[in-house]
PDB file of C-alpha atoms in Angstrom:
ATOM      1  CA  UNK A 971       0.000   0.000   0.000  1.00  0.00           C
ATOM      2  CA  UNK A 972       1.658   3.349  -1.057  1.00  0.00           C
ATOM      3  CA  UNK A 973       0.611   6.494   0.917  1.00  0.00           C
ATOM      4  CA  UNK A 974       0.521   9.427  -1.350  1.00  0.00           C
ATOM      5  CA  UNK A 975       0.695  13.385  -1.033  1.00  0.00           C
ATOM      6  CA  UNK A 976       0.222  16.173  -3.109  1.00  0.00           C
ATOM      7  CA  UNK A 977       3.218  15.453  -5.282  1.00  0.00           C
ATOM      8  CA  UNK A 978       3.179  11.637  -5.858  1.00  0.00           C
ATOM      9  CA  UNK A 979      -0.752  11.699  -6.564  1.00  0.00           C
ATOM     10  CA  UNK A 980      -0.423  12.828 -10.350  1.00  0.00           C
ATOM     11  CA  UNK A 981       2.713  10.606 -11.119  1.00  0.00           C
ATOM     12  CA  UNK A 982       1.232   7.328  -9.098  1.00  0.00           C
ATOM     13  CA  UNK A 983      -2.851   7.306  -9.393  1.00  0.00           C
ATOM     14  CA  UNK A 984      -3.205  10.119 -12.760  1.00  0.00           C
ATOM     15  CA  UNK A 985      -0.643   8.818 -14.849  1.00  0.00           C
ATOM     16  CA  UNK A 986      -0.528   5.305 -13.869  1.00  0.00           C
ATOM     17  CA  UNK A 987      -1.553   2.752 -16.146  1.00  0.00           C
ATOM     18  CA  UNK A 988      -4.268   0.416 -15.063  1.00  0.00           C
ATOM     19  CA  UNK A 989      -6.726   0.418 -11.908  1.00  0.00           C
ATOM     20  CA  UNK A 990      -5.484   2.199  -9.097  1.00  0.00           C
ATOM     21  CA  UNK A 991      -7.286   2.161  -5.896  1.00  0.00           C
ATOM     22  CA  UNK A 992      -7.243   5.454  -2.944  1.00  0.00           C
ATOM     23  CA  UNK A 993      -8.262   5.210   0.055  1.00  0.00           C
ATOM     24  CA  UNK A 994      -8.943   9.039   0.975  1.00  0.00           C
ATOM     25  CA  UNK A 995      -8.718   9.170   4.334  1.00  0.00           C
ATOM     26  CA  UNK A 996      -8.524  11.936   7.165  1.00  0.00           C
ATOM     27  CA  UNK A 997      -6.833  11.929  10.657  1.00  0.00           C
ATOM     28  CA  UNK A 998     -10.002  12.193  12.424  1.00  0.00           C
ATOM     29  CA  UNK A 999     -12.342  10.454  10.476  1.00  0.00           C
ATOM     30  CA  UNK A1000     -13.274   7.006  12.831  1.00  0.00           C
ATOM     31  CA  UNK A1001     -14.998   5.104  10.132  1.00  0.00           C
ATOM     32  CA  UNK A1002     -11.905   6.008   7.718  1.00  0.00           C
ATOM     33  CA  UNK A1003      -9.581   4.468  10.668  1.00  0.00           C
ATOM     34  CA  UNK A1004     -11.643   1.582  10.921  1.00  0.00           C
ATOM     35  CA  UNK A1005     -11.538   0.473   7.324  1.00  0.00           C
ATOM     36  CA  UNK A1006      -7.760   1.274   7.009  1.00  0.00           C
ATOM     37  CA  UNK A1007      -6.593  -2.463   8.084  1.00  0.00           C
ATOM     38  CA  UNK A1008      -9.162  -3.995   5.864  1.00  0.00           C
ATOM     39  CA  UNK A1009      -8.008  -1.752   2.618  1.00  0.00           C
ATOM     40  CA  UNK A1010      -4.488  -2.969   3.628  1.00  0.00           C
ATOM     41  CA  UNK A1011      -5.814  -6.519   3.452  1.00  0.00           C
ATOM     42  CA  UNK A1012      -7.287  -6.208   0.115  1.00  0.00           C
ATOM     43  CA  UNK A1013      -4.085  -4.464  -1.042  1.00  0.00           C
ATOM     44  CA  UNK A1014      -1.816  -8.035  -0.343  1.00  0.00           C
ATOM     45  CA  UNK A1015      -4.947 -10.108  -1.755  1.00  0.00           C
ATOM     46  CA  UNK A1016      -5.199  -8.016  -4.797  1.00  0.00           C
ATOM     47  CA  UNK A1017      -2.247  -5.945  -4.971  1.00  0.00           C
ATOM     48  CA  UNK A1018      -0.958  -8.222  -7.810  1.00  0.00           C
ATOM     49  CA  UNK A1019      -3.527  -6.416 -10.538  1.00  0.00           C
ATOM     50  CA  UNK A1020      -4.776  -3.436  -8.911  1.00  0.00           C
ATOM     51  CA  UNK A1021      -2.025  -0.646  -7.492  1.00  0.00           C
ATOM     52  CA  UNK A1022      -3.462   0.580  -3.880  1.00  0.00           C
ATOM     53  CA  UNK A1023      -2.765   3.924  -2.637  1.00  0.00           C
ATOM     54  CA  UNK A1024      -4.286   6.105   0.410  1.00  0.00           C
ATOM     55  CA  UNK A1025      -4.197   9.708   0.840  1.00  0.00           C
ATOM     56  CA  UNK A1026      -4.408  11.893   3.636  1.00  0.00           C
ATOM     57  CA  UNK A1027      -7.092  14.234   3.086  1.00  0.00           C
ATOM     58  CA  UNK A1028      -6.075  16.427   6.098  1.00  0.00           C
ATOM     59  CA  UNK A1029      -2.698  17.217   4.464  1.00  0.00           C
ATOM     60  CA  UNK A1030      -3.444  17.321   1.034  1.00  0.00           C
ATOM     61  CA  UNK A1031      -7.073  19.389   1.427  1.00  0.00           C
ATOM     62  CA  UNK A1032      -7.118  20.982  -1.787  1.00  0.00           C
ATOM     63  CA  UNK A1033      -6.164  17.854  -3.964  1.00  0.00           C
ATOM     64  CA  UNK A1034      -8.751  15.916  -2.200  1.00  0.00           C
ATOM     65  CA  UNK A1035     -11.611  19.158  -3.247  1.00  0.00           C
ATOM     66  CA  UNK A1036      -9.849  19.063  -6.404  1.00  0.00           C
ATOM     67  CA  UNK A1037     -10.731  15.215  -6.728  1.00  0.00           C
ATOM     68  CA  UNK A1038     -14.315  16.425  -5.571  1.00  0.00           C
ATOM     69  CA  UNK A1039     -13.536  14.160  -2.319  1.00  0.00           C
ATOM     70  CA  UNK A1040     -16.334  16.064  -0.113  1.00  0.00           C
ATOM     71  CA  UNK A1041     -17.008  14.024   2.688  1.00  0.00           C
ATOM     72  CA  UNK A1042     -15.025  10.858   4.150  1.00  0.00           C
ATOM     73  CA  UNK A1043     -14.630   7.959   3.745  1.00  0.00           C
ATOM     74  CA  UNK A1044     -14.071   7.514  -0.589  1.00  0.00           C
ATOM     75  CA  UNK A1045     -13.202   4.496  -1.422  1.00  0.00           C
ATOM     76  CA  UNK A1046     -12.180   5.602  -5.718  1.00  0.00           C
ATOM     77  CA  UNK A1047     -10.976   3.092  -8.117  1.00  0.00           C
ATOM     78  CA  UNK A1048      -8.571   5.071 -11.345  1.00  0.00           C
ATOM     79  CA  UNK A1049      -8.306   3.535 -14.527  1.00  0.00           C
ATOM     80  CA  UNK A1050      -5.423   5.361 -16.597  1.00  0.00           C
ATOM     81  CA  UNK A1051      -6.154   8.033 -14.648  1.00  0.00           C
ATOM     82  CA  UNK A1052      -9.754   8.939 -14.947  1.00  0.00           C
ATOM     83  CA  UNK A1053     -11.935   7.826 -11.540  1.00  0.00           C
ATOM     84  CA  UNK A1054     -14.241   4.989 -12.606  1.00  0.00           C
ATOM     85  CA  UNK A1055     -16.171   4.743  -9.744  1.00  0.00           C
ATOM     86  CA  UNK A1056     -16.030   5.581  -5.644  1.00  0.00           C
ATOM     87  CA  UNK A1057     -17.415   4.678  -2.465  1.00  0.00           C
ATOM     88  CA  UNK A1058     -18.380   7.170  -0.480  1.00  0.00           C
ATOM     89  CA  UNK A1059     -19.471   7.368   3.638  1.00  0.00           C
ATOM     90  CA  UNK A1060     -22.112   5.186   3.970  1.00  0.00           C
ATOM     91  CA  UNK A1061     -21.336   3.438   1.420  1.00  0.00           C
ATOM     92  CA  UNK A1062     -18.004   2.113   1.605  1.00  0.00           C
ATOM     93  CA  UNK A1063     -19.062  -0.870   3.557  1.00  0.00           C
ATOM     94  CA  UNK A1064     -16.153  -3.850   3.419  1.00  0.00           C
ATOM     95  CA  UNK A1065     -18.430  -5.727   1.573  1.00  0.00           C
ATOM     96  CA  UNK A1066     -18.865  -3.086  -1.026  1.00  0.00           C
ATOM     97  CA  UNK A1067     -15.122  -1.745  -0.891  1.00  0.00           C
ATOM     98  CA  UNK A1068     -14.705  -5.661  -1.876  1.00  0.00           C
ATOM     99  CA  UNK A1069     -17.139  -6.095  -4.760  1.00  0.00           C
ATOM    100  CA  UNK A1070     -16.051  -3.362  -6.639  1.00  0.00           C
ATOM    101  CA  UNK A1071     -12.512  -4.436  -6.321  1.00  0.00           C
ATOM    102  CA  UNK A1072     -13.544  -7.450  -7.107  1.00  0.00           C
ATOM    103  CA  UNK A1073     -15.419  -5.921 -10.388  1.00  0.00           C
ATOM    104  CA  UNK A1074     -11.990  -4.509 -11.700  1.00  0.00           C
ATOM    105  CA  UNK A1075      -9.723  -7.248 -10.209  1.00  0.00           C
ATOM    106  CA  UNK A1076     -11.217  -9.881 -13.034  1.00  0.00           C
TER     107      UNK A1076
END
C-alpha cells in the first residue's frame, strides 16, 4: 500500500496505467480508521492487478476538493487516470469496498 501526497498523486494514481485504488482518508475520520486495516488486506490479496494507494485528506485538502472528495470515507478506483467509480461514507461498507474491487480485479 503506497501512501501518497500532493506530489506523488499525479505521477502514481493520474498517470498510472491500469486500476489504481485510494483510500482518501482523514486523521479524524473514525470510520476512515476503521476500514484502514481492511483496505491494507485487500491491497496483499489483490495488490498483484490493482495498485493501492491512500491519501491523507487532512494534508493534502485541496487535492482531495480538487478530486471532488467532499465528505469521508471515498473508497475511488482510477483507470489510466480517470476515476471509474467511488465509495463514499455510507457506502463504503467492506463488503462493497470488496465487490467493486472485485469488479476490476477480473
Amino acid at each position: 500500500m503506497l501512501e501518497v501526497d500532493k506530489k506523488t498523486f499525479e505521477p502514481e494514481v493520474l498517470q498510472a496505467e491500469g486500476y489504481v485504488l485510494v483510500d482518501f482518508f482523514g486523521d479524524g475520520c473514525v470510520p476512515c480508521q476503521a476500514l484502514m486495516p481492511h483496505i491494507h488486506s485487500y491491497a496483499e490479496k489483490y495488490g498483484d492487478k490493482i495498485k493501492f494507494t491512500s491519501l491523507n485528506t487532512t494534508k493534502a485538502r485541496r487535492l482531495a476538493i480538487g478530486q471532488k472528495i467532499l465528505g469521508l470515507p471515498v473508497i475511488a478506483i482510477y483507470k489510466d487516470g480517470e476515476k471509474v467509480e467511488e465509495l463514499v461514507k455510507d457506502d463504503a461498507t467492506l463488503e462493497a469496498v470488496e465487490e467493486m474491487i472485485k469488479k476490476y480485479y477480473a
